[in-house]
Coordinates of C-alpha atoms in Angstrom, one line a residue:
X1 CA -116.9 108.4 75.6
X2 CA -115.7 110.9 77.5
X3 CA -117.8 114.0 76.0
X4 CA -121.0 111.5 76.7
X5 CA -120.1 111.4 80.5
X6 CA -119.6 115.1 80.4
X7 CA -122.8 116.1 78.4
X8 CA -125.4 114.9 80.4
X9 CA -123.2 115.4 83.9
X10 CA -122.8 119.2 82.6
X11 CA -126.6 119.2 82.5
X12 CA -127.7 117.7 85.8
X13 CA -124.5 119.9 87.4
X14 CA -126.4 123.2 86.3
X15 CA -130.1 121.7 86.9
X16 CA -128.8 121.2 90.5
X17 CA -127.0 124.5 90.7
X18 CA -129.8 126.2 89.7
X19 CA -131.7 125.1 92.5
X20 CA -129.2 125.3 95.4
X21 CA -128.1 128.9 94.7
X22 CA -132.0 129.8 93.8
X23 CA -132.8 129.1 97.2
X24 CA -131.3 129.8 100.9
X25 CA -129.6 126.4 102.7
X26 CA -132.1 126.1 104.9
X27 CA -134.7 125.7 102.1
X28 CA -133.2 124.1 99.2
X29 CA -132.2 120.9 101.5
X30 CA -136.4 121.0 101.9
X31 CA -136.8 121.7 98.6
X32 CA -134.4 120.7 95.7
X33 CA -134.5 117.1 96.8
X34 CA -138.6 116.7 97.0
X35 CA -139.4 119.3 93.7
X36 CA -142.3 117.1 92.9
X37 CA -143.8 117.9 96.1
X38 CA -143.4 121.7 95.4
X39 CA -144.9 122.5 92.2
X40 CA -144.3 126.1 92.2
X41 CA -140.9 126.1 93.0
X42 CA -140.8 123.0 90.6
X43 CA -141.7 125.3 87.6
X44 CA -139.5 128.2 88.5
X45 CA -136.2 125.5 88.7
X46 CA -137.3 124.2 85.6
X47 CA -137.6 127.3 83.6
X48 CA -134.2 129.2 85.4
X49 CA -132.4 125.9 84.4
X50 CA -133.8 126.4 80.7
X51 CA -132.5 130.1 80.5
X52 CA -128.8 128.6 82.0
X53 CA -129.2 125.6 79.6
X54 CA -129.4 128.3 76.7
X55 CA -126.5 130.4 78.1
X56 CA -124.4 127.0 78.3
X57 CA -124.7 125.7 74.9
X58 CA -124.2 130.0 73.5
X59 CA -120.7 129.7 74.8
X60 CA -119.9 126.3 74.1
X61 CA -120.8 126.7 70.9
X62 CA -120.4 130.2 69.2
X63 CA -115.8 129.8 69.3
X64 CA -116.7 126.7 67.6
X65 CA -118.9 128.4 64.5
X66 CA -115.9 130.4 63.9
X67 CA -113.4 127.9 64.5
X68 CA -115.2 125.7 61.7
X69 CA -114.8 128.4 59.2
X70 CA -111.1 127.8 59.2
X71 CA -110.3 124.4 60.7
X72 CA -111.3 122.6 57.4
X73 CA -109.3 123.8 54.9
X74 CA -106.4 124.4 57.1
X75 CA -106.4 120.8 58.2
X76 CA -106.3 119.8 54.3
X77 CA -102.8 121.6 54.5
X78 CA -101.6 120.5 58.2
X79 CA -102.9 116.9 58.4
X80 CA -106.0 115.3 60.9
X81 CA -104.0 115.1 64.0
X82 CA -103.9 118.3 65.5
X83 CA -107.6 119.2 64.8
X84 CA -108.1 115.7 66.7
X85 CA -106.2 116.4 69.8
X86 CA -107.1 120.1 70.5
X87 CA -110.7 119.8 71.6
X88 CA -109.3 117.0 73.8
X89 CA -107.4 119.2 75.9
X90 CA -110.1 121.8 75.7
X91 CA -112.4 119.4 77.7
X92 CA -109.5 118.9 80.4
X93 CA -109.1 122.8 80.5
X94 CA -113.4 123.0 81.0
X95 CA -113.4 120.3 83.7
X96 CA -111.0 121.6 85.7
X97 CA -112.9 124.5 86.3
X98 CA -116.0 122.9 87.1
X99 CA -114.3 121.1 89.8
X100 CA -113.3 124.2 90.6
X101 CA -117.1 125.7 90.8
X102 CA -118.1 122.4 93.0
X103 CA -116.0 123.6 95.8
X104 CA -117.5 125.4 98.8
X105 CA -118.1 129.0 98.6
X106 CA -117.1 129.4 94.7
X107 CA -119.4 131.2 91.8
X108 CA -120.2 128.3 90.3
X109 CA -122.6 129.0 87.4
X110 CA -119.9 131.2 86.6
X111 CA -117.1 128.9 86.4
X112 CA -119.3 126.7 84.2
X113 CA -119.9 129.2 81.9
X114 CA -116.5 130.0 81.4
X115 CA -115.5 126.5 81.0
X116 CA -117.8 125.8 78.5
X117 CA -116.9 128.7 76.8
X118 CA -113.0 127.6 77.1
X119 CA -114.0 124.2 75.6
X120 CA -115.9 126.0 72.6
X121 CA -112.9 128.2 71.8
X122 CA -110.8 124.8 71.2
X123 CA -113.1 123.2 68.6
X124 CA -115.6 121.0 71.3
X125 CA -116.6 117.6 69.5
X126 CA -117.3 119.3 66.2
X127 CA -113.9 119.6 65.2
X128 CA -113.0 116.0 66.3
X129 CA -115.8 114.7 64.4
X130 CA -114.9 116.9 61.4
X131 CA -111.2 115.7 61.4
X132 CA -112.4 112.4 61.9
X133 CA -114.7 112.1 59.0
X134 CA -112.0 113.8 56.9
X135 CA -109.7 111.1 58.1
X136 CA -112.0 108.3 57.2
X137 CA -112.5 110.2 53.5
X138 CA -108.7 110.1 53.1
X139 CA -108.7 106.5 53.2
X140 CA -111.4 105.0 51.8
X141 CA -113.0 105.1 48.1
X142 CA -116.2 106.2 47.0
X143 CA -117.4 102.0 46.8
X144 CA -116.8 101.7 50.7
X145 CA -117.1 105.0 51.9
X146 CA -121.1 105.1 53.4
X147 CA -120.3 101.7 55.2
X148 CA -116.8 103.3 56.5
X149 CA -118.4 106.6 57.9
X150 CA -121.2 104.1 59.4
X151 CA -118.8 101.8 61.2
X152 CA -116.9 105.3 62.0
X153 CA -120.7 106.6 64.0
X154 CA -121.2 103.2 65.2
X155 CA -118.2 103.7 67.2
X156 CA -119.1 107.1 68.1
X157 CA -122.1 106.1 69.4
X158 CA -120.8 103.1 71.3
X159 CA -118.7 105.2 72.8
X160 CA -121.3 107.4 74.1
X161 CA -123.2 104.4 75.0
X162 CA -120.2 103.4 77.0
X163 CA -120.0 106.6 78.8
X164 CA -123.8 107.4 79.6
X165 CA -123.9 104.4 81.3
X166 CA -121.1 104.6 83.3
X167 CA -122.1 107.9 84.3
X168 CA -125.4 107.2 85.0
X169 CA -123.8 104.4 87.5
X170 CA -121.6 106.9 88.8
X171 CA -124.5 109.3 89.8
X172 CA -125.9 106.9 91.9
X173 CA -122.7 106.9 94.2
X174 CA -120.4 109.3 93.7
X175 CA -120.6 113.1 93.6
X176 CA -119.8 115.2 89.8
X177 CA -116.0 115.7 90.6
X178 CA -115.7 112.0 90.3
X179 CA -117.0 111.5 86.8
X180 CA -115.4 115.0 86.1
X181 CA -111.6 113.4 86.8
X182 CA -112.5 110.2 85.1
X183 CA -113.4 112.6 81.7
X184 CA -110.0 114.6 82.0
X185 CA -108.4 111.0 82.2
X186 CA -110.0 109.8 79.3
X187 CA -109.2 112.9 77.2
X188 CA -105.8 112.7 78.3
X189 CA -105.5 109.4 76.8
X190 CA -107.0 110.0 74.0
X191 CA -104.2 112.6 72.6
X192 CA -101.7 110.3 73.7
X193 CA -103.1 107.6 71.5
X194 CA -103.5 110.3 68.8
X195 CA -100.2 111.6 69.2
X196 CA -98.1 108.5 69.2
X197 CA -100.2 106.0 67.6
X198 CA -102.0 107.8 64.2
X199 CA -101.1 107.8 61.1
X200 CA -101.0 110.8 59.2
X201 CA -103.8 110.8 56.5
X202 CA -102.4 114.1 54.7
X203 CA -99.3 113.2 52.5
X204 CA -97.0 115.7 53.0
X205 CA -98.5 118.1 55.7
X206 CA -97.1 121.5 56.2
X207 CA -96.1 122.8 59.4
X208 CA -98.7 124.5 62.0
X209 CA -95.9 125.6 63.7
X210 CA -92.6 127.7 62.9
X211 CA -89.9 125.2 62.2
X212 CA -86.7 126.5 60.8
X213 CA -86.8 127.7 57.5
X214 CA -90.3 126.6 56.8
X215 CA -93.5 129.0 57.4
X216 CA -96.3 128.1 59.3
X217 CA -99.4 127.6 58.3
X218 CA -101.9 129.5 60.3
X219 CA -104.8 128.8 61.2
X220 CA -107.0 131.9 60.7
X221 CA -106.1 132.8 57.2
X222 CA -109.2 134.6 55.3
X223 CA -108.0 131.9 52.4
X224 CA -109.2 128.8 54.8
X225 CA -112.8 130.4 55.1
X226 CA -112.9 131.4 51.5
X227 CA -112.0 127.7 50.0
X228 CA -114.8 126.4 53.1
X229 CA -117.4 128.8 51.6
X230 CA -116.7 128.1 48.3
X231 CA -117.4 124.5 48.5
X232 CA -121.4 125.1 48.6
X233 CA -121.5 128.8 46.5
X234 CA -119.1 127.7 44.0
X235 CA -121.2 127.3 40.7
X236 CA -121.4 123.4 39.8
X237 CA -122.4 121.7 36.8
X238 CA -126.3 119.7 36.7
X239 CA -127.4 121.1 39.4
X240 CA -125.0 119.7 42.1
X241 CA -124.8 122.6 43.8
X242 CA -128.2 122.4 44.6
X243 CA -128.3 119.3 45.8
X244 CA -125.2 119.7 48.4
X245 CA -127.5 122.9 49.1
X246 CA -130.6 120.9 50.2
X247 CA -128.4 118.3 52.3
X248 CA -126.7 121.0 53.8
X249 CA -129.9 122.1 55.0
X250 CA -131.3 118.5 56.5
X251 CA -128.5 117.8 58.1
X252 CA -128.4 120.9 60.2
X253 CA -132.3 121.1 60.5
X254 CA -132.1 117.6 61.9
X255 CA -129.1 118.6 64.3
X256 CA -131.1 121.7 65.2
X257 CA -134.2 119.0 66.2
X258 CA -131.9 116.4 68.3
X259 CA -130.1 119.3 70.2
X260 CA -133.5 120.9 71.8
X261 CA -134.6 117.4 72.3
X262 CA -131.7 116.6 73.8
X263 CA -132.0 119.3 76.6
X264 CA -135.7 119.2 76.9
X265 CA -135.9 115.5 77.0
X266 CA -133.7 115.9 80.3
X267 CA -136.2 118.6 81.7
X268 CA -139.1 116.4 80.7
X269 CA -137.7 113.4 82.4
X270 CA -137.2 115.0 85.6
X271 CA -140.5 116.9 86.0
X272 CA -143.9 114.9 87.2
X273 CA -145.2 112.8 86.7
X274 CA -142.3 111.0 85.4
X275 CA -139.7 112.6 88.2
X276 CA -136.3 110.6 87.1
X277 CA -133.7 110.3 89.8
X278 CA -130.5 111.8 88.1
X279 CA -128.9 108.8 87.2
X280 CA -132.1 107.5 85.3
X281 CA -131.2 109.7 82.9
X282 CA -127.9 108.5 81.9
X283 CA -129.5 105.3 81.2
X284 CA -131.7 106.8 78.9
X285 CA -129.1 108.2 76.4
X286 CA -126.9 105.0 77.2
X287 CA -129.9 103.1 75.3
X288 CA -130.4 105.9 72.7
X289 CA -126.6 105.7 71.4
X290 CA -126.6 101.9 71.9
X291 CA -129.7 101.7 69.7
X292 CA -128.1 104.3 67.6
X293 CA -125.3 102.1 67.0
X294 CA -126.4 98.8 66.4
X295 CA -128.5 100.4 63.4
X296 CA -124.6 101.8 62.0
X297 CA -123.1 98.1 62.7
X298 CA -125.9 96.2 61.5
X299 CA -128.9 98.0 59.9
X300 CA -126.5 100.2 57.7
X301 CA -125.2 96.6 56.1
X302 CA -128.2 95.4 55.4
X303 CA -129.2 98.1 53.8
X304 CA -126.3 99.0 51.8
X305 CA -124.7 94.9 51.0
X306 CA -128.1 92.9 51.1
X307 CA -130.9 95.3 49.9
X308 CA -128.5 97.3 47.3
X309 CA -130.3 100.8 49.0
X310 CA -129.7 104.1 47.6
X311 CA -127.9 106.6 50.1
X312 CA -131.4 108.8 49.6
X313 CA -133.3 105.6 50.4
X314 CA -131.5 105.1 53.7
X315 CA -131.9 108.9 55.0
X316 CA -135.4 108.2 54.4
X317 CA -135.2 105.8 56.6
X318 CA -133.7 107.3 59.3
X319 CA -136.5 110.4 59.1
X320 CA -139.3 107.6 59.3
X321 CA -137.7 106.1 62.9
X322 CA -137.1 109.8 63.8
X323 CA -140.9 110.5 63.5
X324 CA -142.4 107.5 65.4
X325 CA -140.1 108.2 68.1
X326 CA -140.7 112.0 68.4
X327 CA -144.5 110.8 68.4
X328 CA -144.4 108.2 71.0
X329 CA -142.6 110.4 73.5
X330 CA -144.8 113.2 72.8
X331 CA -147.8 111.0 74.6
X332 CA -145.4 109.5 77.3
X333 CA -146.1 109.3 80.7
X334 CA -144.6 106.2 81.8
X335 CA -141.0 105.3 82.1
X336 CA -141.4 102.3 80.4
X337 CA -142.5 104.2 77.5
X338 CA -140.0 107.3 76.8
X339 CA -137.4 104.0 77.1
X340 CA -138.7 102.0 74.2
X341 CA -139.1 105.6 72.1
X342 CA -135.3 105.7 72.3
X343 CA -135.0 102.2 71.4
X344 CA -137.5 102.6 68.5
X345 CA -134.9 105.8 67.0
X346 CA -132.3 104.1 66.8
X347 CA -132.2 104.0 63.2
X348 CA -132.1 107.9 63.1
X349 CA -128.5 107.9 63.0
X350 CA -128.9 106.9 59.9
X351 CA -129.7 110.2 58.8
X352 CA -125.9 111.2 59.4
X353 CA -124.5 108.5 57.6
X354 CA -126.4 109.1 54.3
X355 CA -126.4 112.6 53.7
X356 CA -122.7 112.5 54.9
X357 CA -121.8 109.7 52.3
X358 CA -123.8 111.4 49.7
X359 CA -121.6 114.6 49.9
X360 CA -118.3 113.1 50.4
X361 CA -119.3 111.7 46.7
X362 CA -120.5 114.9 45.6
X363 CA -117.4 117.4 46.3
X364 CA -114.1 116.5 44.6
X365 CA -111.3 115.0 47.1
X366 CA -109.5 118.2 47.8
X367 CA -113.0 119.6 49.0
X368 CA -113.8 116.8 51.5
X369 CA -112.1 118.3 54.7
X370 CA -113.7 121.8 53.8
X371 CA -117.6 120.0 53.2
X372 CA -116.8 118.2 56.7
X373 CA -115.6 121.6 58.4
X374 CA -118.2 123.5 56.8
X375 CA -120.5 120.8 58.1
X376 CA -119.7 120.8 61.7
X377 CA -120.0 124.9 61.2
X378 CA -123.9 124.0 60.5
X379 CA -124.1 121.8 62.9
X380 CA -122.4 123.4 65.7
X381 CA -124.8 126.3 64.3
X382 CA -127.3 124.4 64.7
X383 CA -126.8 123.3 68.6
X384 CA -126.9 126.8 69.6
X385 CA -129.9 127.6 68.0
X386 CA -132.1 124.3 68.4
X387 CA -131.2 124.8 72.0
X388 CA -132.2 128.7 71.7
X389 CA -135.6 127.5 69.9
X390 CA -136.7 124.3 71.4
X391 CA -136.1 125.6 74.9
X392 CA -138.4 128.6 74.7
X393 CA -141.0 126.7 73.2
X394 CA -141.0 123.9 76.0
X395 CA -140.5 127.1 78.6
X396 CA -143.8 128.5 76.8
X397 CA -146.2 125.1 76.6
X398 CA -144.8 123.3 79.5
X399 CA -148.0 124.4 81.2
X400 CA -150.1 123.8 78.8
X401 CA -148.9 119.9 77.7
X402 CA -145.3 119.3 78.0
X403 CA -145.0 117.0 75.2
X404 CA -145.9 120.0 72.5
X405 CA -142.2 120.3 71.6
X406 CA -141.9 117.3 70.4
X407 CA -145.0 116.8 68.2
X408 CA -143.2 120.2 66.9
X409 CA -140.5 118.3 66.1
X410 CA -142.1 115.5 64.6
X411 CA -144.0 117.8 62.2
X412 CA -140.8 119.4 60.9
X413 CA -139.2 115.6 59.7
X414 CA -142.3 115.0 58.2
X415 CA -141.5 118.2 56.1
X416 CA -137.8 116.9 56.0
X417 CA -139.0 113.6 54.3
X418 CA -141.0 115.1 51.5
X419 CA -137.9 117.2 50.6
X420 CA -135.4 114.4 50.6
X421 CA -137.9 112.6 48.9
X422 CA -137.9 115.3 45.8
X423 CA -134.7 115.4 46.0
X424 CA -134.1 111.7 45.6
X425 CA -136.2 111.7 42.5
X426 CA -134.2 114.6 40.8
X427 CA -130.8 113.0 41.5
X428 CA -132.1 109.9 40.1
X429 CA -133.4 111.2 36.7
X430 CA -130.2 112.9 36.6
X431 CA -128.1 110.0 37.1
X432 CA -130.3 107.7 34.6
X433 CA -128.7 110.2 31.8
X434 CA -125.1 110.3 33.3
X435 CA -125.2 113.4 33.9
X436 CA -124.4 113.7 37.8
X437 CA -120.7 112.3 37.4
X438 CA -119.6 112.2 41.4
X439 CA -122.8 110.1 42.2
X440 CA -121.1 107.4 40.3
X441 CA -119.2 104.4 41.5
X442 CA -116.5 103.0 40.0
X443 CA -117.1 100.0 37.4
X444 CA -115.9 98.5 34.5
X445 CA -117.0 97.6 30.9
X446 CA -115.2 95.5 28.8
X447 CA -114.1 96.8 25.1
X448 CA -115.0 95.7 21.5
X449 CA -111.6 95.9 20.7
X450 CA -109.4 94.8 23.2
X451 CA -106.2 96.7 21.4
X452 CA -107.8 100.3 22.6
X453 CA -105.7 101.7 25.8
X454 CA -108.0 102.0 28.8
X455 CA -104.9 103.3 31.0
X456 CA -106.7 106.5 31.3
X457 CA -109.7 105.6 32.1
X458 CA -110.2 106.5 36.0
X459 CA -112.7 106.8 38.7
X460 CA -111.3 109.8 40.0
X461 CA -111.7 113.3 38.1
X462 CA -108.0 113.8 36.5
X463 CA -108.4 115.8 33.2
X464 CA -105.3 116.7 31.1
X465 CA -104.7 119.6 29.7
X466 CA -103.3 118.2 26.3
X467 CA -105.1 119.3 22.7
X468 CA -106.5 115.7 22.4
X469 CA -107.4 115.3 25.7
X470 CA -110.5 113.5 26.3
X471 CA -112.6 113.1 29.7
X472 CA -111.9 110.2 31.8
X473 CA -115.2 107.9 31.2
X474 CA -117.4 108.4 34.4
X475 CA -120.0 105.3 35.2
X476 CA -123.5 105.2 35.8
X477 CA -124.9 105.5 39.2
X478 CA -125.6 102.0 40.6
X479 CA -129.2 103.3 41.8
X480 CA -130.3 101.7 38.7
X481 CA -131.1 99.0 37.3
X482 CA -128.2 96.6 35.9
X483 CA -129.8 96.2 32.8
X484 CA -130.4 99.9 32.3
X485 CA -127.0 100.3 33.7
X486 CA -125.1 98.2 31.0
X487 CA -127.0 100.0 28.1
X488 CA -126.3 103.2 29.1
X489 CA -122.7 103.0 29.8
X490 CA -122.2 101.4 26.2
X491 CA -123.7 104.3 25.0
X492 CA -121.4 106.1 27.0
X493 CA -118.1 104.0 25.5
X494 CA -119.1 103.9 22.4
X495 CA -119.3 107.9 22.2
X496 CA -116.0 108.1 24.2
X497 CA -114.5 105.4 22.3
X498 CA -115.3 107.4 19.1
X499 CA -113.7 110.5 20.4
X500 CA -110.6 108.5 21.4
X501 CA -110.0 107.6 18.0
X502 CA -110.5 111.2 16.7
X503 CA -107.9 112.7 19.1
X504 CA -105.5 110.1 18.0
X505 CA -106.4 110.3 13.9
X506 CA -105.8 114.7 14.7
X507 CA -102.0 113.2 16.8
X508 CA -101.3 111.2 13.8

């Protein structure tokens, strides 16, 4: 809630900044409040505010591609809860100095930049979300996990409804340092509520901190960006690698697309012949993360519970809503219209949820914290240059036909689609054989002879090391068929079940 009030408040501060110090008193009290009726200086605010945009999201997010690197695997060792509060007090650290900037006769673009770079070097959102998601893994099995981590976005999103709302309220009263105390208050809660009311996922967490005869566990250790790389070079068997490769890549090509948007969308908004007063557009993301999260607490059931949907099926989905929106707000010029365009994306979140499930099912559980942290690397990657990109291409057509950035962006999911798409099929035909293990759910099949021991039959990947060790049986993906299902996991007993009696005729 609180980075949602910030986001978009950060934006309109510099947008406004941009024009105040770009002009002399006397004419940017003319000028910066009737830019429509100044089309030259109109276009020179909006692309200055670009170039500062880019600058803005370069030092909020650069620390945090680094910090990634690390914070996964060293929060597999140290526990959830201190990746979770450190962002947190990053943001109160930021604010501060923007409140600082908003007083009289202070460099203000500067303090901005070096608040959002002080928020960056403590982790921003992406390690939250990473810690969160790693959280969420911890307790939850494969069966329950996509609904989990879609209940777990939900809320995200409802928060950020929550707070674009209330900031976009706000704007229309109160000046930034307003909204700018009520986000250090909410962050400041939010470690409390960490601190003394979370449970620690990690059983037995070592120590981030010296503590008597115990070492800590640092934080930038080459090890921790090692065992985060390794988790998508690291040679797997039937081509999961792959496949963790290719969702890797549509996740952060579809964070790439909604951070550009993001900013243009706020540029596009306030130029003619829409012209948005400021707190218009904190209405508009207040619908687009309300929309967003409806689809998590009640699309993503449907889909999952009612429908039985594959996880591929679902991003699919998402990419479909993604295009129809990018189109509709291509050809906007009405407010009525970039409104119901948000509205109509909703389901794109559930791009996030999918892929997110998918490799959370794919990596073994001592990986999931480093796929999440390696994750929010791409995506926090991603911000920075989607920003870099989509910014200079607006800057470059906005002449021309503002709305060219998007239809860019809607050409590029069209290209995401037909590669999930082939990607879907070869997971499927790999799972129809049994040969992609960690797409399987758990299930079970009952025995011809009821005398055999099934105690070490598991969902979970534990092999022993024993000379008549056998594989735990893994099931069949439930994308197919039952039918289909039940004859190929008989075949799959039966074989087992004949090794099992070899292993014990070679004990015997």
């Amino acid at each position: 809630m609180a980075q949602s009030m910030l986001e978009p408040t950060a934006r309109l501060f510099i947008y406004e900044t941009t024009c105040k110090q770009g002009f002399t008193d006397t004419v940017n009290k003319t000028v910066c409040g009737h830019l429509k009726e100044f089309p030259e200086y109109e276009n020179m605010v909006q692309e200055l505010s670009a170039e500062y945009l880019m600058a803005y999201k370069v030092l909020l997010n650069v620390p945090v591609i680094i910090l990634s690197l690390f914070c996964g695997a060293w929060s597999d060792k140290v526990g959830r809860k201190l990746p979770i509060m450190l962002p947190c007090l990053g943001n109160i650290f930021s604010v501060l100095l923007y409140m600082l900037g908003s007083a009289p006769r202070m460099p203000t673009m500067v303090l901005i930049m070096i608040g959002s770079g002080l928020s960056g070097i403590f982790g921003k959102s992406a390690v939250i979300t990473m810690a969160l998601h790693s959280y969420v893994a911890d307790v939850t099995d494969k069966a329950n996990r996509t609904r989990r981590l879609g209940k777990l976005l939900g809320m995200n999103f409802f928060g950020y409804c929550c707070g674009s709302l209330l900031a976009g309220a706000l704007l229309e009263v109160v000046n930034f340092n307003v909204i700018f105390t009520i986000v250090t208050l909410i962050n400041g809660i939010a470690v409390m509520v960490t601190l003394c009311c979370m449970e620690e996922s990690v059983q037995n967490p070592q120590t981030a901190f010296p503590s008597g005869d115990q070492k800590p566990t640092f934080l930038f250790k080459l090890t921790n960006m090692r065992d985060s790389l390794l988790v998508v070079f690291k040679r797997r068997e039937n081509n999961a690698r792959c496949y963790i490769c290719m969702l890797f890549f549509i996740i952060v090509a579809h964070q790439t697309c909604k951070s550009g948007e993001q900013d243009i969308s706020m540029l596009y908004v306030k130029r003619s012949p829409l012209d948005w007063p400021r707190s218009w557009y904190g209405y508009l993301l207040a619908i687009e993360y309300a929309a967003s999260g409806l689809a998590q607490f009640f699309m993503l059931p449907i889909l999952t519970n009612v429908l039985k949907l594959k996880d591929s099926t679902i991003i699919m989905t998402g990419i479909t809503f993604k295009f129809t929106r990018l189109m509709m707000i291509s050809f906007a010029d009405k407010s009525w219209m970039v409104y119901l365009s948000m509205v109509i994306g909703g389901p794109t979140s559930l791009i996030v949820a999918g892929v997110k499930s998918i490799l959370s099912k794919t990596v073994h559980e001592d990986e999931i914290g480093k796929t999440f942290s390696l994750l929010s690397c791409g995506e926090t990657l991603s911000n920075l240059f989607g920003s870099i990109i989509i910014n200079n291409i607006y800057v470059a057509t906005v002449n021309i036909y503002p709305g060219f950035a998007f239809l860019l962006d809607a050409a590029f999911y069209f290209i995401l689609f037909i590669i999930m798409l082939l990607l879907a099929r070869d997971m499927d035909i790999n799972a129809q054989y049994g040969l992609l293990k960690e797409f399987s759910p758990s299930c079970k099949s009952e025995s011809p002879d009821e005398n055999i021991d099934r105690s070490s039959v598991s969902s979970t990947p534990k092999y022993d090391d024993g000379p008549g060790a056998i594989e735990p049986i893994q099931p069949i993906n439930e994308n197919i068929g039952a039918d289909e299902t039940m004859h190929l996991q008989r075949g799959v007993i039966d074989k087992r079940d004949k090794m099992f009696y070899d292993s014990v005729s070679k004990r015997d």
